XYZ file of C-alpha atoms in Angstrom:
523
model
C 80.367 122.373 125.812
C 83.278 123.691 127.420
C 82.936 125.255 131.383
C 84.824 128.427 131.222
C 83.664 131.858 132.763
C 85.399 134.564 131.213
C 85.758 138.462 131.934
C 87.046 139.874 128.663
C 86.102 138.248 125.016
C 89.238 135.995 124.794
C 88.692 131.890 124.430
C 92.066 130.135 125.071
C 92.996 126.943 123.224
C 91.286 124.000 124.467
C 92.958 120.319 124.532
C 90.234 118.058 124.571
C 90.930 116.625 120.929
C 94.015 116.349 119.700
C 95.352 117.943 116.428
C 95.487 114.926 113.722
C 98.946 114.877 111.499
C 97.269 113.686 108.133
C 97.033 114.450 104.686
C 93.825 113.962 102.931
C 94.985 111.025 101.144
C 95.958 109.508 104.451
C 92.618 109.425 105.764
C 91.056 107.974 103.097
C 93.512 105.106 103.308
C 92.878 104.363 106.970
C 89.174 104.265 106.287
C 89.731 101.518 103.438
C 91.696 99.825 106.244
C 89.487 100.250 108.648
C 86.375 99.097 106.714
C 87.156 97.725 103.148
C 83.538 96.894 102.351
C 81.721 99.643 104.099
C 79.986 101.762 101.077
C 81.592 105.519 101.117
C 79.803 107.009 98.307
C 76.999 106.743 96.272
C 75.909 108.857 93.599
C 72.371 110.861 93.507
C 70.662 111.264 90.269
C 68.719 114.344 89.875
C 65.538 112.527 90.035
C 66.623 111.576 93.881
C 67.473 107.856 92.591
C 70.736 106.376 93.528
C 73.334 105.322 90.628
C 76.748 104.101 91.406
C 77.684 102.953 94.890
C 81.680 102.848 95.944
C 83.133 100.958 99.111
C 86.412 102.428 100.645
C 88.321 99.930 98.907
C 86.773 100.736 95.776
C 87.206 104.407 96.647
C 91.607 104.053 97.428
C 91.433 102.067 94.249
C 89.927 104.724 91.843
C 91.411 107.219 94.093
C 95.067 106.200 93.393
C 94.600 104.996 89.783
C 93.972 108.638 89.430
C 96.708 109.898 92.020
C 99.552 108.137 89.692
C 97.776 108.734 86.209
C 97.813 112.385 87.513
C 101.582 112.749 88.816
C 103.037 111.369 85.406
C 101.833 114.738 83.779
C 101.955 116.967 86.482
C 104.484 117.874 89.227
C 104.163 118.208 93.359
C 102.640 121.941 93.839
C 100.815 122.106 90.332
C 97.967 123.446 90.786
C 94.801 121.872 88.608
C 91.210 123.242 88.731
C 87.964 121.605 88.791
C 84.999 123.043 87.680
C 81.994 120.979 87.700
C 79.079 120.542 90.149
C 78.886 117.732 93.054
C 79.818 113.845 91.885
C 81.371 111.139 93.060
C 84.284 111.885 90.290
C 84.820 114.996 91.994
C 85.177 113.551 95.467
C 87.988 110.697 93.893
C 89.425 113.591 92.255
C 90.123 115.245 95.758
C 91.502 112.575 97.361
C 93.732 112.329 94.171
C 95.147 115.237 94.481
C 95.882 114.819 97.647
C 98.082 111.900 97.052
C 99.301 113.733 94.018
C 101.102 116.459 96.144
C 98.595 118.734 93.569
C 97.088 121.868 94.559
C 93.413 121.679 93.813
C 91.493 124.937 92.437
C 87.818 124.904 93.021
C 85.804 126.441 90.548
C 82.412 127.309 90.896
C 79.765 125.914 88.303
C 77.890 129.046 87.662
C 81.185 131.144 86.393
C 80.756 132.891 82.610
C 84.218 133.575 80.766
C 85.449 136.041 82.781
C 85.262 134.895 86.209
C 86.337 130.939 85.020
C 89.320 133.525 82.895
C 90.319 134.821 85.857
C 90.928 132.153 88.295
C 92.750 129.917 86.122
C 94.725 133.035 85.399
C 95.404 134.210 88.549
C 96.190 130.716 90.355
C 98.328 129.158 87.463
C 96.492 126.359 86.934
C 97.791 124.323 84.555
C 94.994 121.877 83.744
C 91.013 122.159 83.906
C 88.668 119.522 84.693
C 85.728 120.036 83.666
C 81.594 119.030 82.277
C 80.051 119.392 79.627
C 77.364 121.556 80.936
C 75.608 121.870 84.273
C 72.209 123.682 84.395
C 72.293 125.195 81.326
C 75.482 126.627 81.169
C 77.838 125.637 78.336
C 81.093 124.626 80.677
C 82.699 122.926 77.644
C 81.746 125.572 75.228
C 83.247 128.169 77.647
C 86.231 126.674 78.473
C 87.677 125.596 74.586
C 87.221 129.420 74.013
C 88.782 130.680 77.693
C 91.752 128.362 77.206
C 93.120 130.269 73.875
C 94.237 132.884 76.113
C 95.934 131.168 78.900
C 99.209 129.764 77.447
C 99.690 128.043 81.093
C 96.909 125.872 81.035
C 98.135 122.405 79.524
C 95.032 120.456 79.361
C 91.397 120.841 79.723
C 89.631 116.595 80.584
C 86.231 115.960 81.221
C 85.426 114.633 84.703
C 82.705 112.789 83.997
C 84.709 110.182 82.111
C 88.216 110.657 83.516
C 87.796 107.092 85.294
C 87.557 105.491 81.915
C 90.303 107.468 80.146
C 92.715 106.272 82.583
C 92.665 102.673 81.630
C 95.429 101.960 79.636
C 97.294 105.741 80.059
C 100.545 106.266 81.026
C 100.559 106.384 84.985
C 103.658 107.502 87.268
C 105.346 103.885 88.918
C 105.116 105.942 92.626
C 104.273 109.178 94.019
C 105.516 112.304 95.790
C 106.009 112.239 99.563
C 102.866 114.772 100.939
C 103.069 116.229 104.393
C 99.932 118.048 106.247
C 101.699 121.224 106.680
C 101.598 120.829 102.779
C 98.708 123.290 100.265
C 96.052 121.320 99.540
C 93.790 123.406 97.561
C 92.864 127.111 96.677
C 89.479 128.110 96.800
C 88.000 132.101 95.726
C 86.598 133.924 97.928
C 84.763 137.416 97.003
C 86.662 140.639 98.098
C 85.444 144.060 98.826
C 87.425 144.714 95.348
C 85.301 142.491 93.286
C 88.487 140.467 92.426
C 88.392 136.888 93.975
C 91.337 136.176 96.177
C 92.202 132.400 96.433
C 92.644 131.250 100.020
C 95.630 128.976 100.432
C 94.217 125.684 102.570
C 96.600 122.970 103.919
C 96.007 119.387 104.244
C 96.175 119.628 107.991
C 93.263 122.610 108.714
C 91.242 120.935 106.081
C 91.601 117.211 107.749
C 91.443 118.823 111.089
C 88.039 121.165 111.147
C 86.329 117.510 109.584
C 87.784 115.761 112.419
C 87.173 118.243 115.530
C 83.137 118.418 114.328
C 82.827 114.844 113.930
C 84.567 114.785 117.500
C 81.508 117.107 118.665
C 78.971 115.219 116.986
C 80.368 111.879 118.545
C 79.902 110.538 115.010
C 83.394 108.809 114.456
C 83.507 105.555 113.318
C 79.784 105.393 113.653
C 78.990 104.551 109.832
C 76.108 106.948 109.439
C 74.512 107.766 106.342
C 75.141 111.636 105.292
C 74.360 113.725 102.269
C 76.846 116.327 100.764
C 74.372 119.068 98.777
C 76.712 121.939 100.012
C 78.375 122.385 96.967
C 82.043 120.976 96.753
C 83.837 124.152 95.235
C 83.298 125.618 98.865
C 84.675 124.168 102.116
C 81.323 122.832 103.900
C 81.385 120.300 100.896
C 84.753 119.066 100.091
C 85.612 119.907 103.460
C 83.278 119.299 106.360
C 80.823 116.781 104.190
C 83.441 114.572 102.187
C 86.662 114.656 104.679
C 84.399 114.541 107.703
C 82.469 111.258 106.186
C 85.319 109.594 105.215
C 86.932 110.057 108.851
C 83.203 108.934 110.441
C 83.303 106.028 107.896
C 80.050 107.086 106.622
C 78.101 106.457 103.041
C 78.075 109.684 101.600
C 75.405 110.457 99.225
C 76.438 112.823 96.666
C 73.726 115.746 95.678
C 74.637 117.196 91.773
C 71.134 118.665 92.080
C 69.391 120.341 94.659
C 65.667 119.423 94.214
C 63.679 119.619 97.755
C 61.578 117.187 96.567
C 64.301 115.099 95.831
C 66.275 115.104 98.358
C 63.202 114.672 101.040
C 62.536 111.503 99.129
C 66.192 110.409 99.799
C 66.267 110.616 103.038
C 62.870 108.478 103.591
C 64.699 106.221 101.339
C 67.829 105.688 102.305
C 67.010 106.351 106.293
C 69.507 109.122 106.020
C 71.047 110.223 109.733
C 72.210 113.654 108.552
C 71.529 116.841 106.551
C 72.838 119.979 106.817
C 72.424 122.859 104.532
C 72.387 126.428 103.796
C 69.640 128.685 105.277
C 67.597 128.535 102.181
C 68.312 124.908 101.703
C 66.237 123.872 104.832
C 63.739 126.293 104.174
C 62.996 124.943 100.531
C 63.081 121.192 102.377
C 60.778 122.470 105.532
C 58.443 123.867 102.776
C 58.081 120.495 100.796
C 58.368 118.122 103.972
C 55.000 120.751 104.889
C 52.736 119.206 101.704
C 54.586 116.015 101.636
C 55.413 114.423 105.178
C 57.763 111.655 105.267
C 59.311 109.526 107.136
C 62.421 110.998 109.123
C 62.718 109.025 111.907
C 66.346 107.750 111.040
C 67.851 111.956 111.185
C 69.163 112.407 114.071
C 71.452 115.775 113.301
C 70.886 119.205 111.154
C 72.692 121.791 110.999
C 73.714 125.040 109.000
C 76.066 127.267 108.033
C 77.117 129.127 105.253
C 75.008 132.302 105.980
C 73.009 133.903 109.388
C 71.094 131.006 110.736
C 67.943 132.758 111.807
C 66.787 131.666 115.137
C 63.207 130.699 113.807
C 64.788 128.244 111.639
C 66.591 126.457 114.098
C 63.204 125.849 115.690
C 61.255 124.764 113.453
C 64.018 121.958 112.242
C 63.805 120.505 115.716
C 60.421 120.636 115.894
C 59.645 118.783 112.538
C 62.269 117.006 112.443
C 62.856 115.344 115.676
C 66.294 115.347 115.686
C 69.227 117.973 117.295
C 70.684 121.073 115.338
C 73.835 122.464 115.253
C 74.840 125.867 113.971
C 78.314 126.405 112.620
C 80.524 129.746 112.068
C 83.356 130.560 109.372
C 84.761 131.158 106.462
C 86.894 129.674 103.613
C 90.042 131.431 105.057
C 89.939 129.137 108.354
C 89.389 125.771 106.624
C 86.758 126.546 107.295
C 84.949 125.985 110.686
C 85.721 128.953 113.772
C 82.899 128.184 116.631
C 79.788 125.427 116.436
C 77.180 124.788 118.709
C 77.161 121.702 120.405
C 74.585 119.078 120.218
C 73.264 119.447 124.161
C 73.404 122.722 124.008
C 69.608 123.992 124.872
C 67.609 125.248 121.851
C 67.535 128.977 122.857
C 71.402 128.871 122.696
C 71.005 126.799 119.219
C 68.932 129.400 117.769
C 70.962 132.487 119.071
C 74.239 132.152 119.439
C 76.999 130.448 116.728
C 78.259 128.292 119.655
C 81.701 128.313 121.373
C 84.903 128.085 119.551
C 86.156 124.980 117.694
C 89.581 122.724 119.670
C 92.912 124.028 119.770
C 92.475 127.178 118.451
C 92.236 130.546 119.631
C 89.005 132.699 119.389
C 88.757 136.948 120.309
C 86.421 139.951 119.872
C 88.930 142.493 119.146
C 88.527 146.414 118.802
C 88.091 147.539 114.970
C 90.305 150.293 116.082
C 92.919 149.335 118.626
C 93.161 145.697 118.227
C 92.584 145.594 121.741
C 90.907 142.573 122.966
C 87.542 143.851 124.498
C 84.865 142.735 127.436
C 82.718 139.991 127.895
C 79.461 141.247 125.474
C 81.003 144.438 123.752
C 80.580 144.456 120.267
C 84.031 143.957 117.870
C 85.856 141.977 115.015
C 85.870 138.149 115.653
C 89.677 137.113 115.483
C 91.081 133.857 115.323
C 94.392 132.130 115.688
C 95.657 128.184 115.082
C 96.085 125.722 112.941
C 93.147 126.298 111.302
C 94.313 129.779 109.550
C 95.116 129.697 105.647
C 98.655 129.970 104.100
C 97.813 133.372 102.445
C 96.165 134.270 99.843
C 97.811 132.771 96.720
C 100.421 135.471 95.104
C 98.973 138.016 97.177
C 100.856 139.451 100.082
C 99.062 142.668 100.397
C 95.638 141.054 101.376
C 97.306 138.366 103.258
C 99.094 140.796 105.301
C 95.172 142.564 105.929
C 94.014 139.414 107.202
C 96.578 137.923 109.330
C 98.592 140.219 111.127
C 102.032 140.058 112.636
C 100.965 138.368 116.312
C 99.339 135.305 113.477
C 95.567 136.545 114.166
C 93.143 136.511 111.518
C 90.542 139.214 110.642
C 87.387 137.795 109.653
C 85.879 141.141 108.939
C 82.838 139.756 110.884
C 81.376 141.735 114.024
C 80.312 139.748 116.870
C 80.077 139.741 121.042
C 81.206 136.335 123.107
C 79.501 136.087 126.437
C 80.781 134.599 130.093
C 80.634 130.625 128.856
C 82.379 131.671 125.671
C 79.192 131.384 123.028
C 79.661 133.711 120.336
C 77.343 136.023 118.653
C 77.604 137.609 114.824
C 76.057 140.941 114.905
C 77.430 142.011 111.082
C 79.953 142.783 109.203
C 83.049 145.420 109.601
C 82.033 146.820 106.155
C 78.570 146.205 105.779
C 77.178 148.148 109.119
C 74.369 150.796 108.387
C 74.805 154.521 109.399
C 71.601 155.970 109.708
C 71.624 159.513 111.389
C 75.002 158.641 112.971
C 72.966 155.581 114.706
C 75.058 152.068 113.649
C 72.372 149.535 112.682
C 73.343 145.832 111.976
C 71.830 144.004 109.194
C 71.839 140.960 111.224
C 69.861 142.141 113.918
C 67.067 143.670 112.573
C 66.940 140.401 110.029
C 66.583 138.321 112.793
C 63.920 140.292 114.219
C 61.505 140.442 110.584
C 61.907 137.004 111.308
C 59.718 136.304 113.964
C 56.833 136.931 111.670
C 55.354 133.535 110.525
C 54.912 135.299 107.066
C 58.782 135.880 107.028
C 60.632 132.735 105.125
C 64.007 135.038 103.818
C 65.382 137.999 104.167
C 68.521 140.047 103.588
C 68.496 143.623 104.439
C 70.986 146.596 103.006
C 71.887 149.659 103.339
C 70.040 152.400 101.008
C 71.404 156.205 100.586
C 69.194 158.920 101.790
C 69.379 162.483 101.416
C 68.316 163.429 104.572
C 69.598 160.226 106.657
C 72.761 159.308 104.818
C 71.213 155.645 104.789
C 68.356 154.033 105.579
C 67.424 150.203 105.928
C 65.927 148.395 102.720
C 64.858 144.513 103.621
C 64.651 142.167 100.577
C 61.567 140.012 102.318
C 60.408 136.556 100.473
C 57.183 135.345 101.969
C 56.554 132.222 103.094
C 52.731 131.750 101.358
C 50.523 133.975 98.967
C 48.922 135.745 101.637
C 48.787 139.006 101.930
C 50.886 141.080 103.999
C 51.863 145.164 104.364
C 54.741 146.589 105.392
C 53.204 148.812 107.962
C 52.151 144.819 109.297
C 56.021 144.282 109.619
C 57.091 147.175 111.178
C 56.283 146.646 114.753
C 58.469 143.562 114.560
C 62.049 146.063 114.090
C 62.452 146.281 117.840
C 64.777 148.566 119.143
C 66.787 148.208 116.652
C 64.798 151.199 114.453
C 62.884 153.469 116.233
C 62.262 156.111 113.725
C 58.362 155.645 111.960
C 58.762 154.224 108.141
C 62.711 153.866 108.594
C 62.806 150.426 106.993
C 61.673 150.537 103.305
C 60.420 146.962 102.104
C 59.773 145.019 98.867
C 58.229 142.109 99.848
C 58.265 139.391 97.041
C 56.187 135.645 97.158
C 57.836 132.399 95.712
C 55.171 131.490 92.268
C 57.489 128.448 91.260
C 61.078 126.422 91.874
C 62.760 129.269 90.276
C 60.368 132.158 90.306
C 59.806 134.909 92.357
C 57.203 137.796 92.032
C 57.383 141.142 93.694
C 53.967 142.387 95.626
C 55.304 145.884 96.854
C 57.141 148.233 95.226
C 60.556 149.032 97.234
C-alpha cells in the first residue's frame, strides 16, 4: 500500500512501477523468449476436462501464422470483430491482431440481430469472426442474415477452425510496424441512451493495467496457474486475465463455460493458484465448494470485480478458501483497472473499501457540480487521469467530450469518498441515486447492508416511483437456501440508511435449479 495522508480527495501519481512501452504482440514475444516450453494456455471443456495445451512458443507460432494470414486481407487500423465465447482461438486471435496493427471489436455472445447489427455497423468492421452457436443461440444463423445489410463487412470465418484454414492460404511476407500509443481494440459499453458506445483502448493502457496488478500481486514471472472465466469480450478477460498471464508467464486455463461444479473440480485438479470472478461467480462456486469440499490448498489469490463486491463476500472467500482477496475498481473506458486493494491490506479494508488507486495515474472525488476537487470523505464523482484513459469513443465526439474533459480527466459517472491513506469507497452512481422525500439514498449502501443477513446471497436494489414519495427503494433479494424468510425479518438490517417504517418494498426470490429462480413474495 502506499503511505500518504491526504486532506482533500486528490491521489497524485505514484512512481513505484514504471509505465511499460509495449504492444500486445510484444509481450507475448518476450514470454516465448523468456520461457519457450512453459505451457500458456490450455483449453477447458465444458465438462471441466482439459483439451488442448499450448506452450509460448507454440502460442507466437499460431499467433503470427494468424498475424500475417490476417494482414494480407486486411490493412493497419481495420477493425475486425469477434464474437464468440472464451477459447484458446480467441486468445491467439488477440495477440494477432495485435501484431496485425488490427483494431479488434469485441462482441458479446448473447447479442440477437440487432445489437450484433449495430456494432458491426457502428464500428466499421469489416470482417466477423465468429461460432456456430454458443448456448443455444444461433451465432451463424444470425450473422449470414445480419451481414446482407452491412455492405462493409467483407468476410464472416469461423473461429473455431480458423487455425486449420490458414494452412496453405495466402499470408502477407511481413507486417505493419505497431506502436503502444497505437488502438488496440473497441469494446461496447451500455449508455444511459441505450445505444452502445465503443470505447477506444490502446495497446499501452491495455498492456499496462495487466502489468501494474501483476506488479501488486508480486506474481511476475512466477509461472502460476490462473483461470480466465471473465468473459473475453470485456476487459477483466482479454485484459487483466490473458495480458496479465502472459506477462506473469502463467498457464492460463481457458473457461468457454461457466459450470461451478466444473470449475471447482479444476482447480482441485490442476492445483490452480488463482480465481477471480464476478460477484455472482464466487457465490455460485462458495455454494458448490459448501456440498462438495475440495481440495484448495494450491489458491493462494481471489479477487473480484466487475460489480459491488459486498463486504460479506470478501469474508467468506478468505475464510473458505485460505488464501488473500483482492477487490478491484473500473470500467472499460480506463483499460480497465482505476484503484485495487492490495494483498496485505487487512480484511476489514478488503471487504469495504475498493483499495487505493492503481501506478502512475491520477485518482479524484470531484464535485458533480463544480468540478471542484472535494475533502477527505465527502461524497462526489470518482475522476481519473493517465495513461490508462481511452482514445474516445469510436466516431463519437459528443460522448467523448462528456467523459473526458478539457484538463484530460475522466468521468466515471460513479459516486464515491477516498479517505486520509487514499482507499476509495463507491457509494453509487451519478444517475442511478434514489430521491425519496428529497432524502438521496444510494443503492450501494443499503445493498451492502441486506447483506449482512446470512439469508442474503444477491441483491440489487432500484429505484421505484411513488405517488406520495417520488421514489421509494425496491431490493431484488435472491436467497441463499429454501428457508423461509419475511421482509419485515429484513428490515431492521437497512440501517440508517432508511428510517421511514415499510420504505423498502422486497421480492425475495430462492434459486430451484442452475438456471431457475422462483419468486416467494410478491414485490
Amino acid at each position: 500500500m502506499y503511505s500518504v495522508q491526504l486532506s482533500e480527495s486528490y491521489f497524485p501519481k505514484q512512481e513505484d512501477f514504471a509505465v511499460i512501452d509495449k504492444t500486445v504482440g510484444e509481450i507475448l514475444r518476450e514470454a516465448a523468449t523468456a520461457v519457450p516450453d512453459t505451457c500458456g494456455l490450455v483449453d477447458v471443456l465444458p465438462t471441466g476436462e482439459t483439451g488442448r495445451r499450448w506452450t509460448y512458443q507454440e502460442m507466437l507460432d499460431d499467433s503470427l501464422a494468424l498475424a500475417h494470414w490476417l494482414a494480407a486481407r486486411f490493412n493497419k487500423g481495420d477493425r475486425v470483430a469477434v464474437w464468440s465465447p472464451n477459447s484458446p482461438e480467441w486468445v491467439l486471435f488477440e495477440f494477432a491482431c495485435g501484431f496485425a496493427g488490427l483494431i479488434l471489436v469485441t462482441v458479446n455472445p448473447s447479442y440477437q440481430p440487432k445489437e450484433l447489427s449495430y456494432v458491426l455497423k457502428q464500428s466499421g468492421s469489416v470482417a466477423l469472426f465468429l461460432v456456430h452457436e454458443y448456448r443455444g443461440n444461433p451465432m451463424g444463423e444470425i450473422a449470414e442474415k445480419v451481414a446482407k445489410d452491412i455492405p462493409h463487412l467483407q468476410e464472416l470465418v469461423y473461429l473455431d477452425s480458423i487455425l486449420d484454414r490458414i494452412k496453405g492460404e495466402q499470408a502477407a511476407p511481413s507486417l505493419p510496424d505497431v506502436s503502444p500509443g497505437d488502438p488496440a481494440q473497441i469494446q461496447y459499453t451500455s449508455g444511459t441512451t441505450g445505444f452502445p458506445k465503443g470505447a477506444l483502448l490502446h495497446h499501452k493502457g491495455m498492456v499496462n493495467s495487466a502489468y501494474h496488478q501483476q506488479c501488486i500481486l508480486n506474481m511476475l514471472d512466477t509461472q502460476a496457474r490462473i483461470i480466465t472465466m471473465m468473459p473475453m469480450f470485456h476487459c477483466s478477460g482479454c485484459g487483466l486475465a490473458v495480458l496479465g498471464s502472459v506477462l506473469a508467464r502463467s498457464t492460463n486455463y481457458i473457461v468457454s463455460i461457466f459450470i461451478p461444479s466444473a470449475v471447482n473440480a479444476l482447480v482441485e485438479r490442476e492445483s490452480i493458484n488463482m480465481v477471480f470472478g464476478v460477484p455472482t461467480m464466487l457465490v455460485a462456486l462458495l455454494e458448490d465448494y459448501r456440498q462438495t469440499p475440495r481440495d484448495f490448498s494450491a489458491m493462494s489469490h481471489s479477487g473480484s470485480g466487475g460489480a459491488m463486491v459486498p463486504p460479506e463476500l470478501v469474508r467468506r472467500v478468505i475464510d473458505t478458501w485460505e488464501c488473500s482477496f483482492i477487490t478491484v475498481y473500473g470500467q472499460t473506458e480506463t483499460s480497465p483497472l482505476i484503484t485495487m486493494t492490495r494483498p496485505l491490506d487487512s480484511v476489514e479494508t478488503i471487504a469495504t473499501t475498493i483499495g487505493q488507486p492503481m501506478p502512475q495515474i491520477e485518482v479524484a472525488i470531484k464535485d458533480t457540480d463544480t468540478g471542484a476537487i472535494l475533502p477527505c470523505g465527502t461524497q462526489g464523482e470518482i475522476c481519473t487521469r493517465g495513461y490508462l484513459n481511452m482514445l474516445g469513443y469510436h466516431e463519437n465526439p459528443d460522448a467523448t467530450d462528456a467523459t473526458i474533459d478539457a484538463e484530460g480527466w475522466l468521468h466515471t459517472g460513479d459516486l464515491g469518498t477516498m479517505d486520509e491513506s487514499g482507499y476509495l469507497r463507491i457509494t453509487g452512481r451519478v444517475k442511478e441515486m434514489i430521491i425519496r422525500g428529497g432524502e438521496n439514498l444510494f443503492p450501494a449502501e443499503i445493498e451492502n447492508c441486506l447483506l449482512e443477513h446470512p439469508a442474503v446471497a444477491e441483491i440489487a436494489v432500484v429505484g421505484l416511483p411513488d405517488d406520495k414519495w417520488g421514489e421509494i427503494v425496491g431490493a431484488f433479494i435472491r436467497l441463499s437456501t429454501d428457508t423461509a424468510i419475511s421482509p419485515e425479518e429484513l428490515s431492521p438490517l437497512q440501517g440508517p440508511y432508511i428510517t421511514a417504517k415499510n420504505t423498502v418494498r422486497m421480492a425475495l426470490c430462492v434459486r430451484i435449479s442452475a438456471d431457475r429462480i422462483r419468486q416467494n413474495t410478491p414485490f
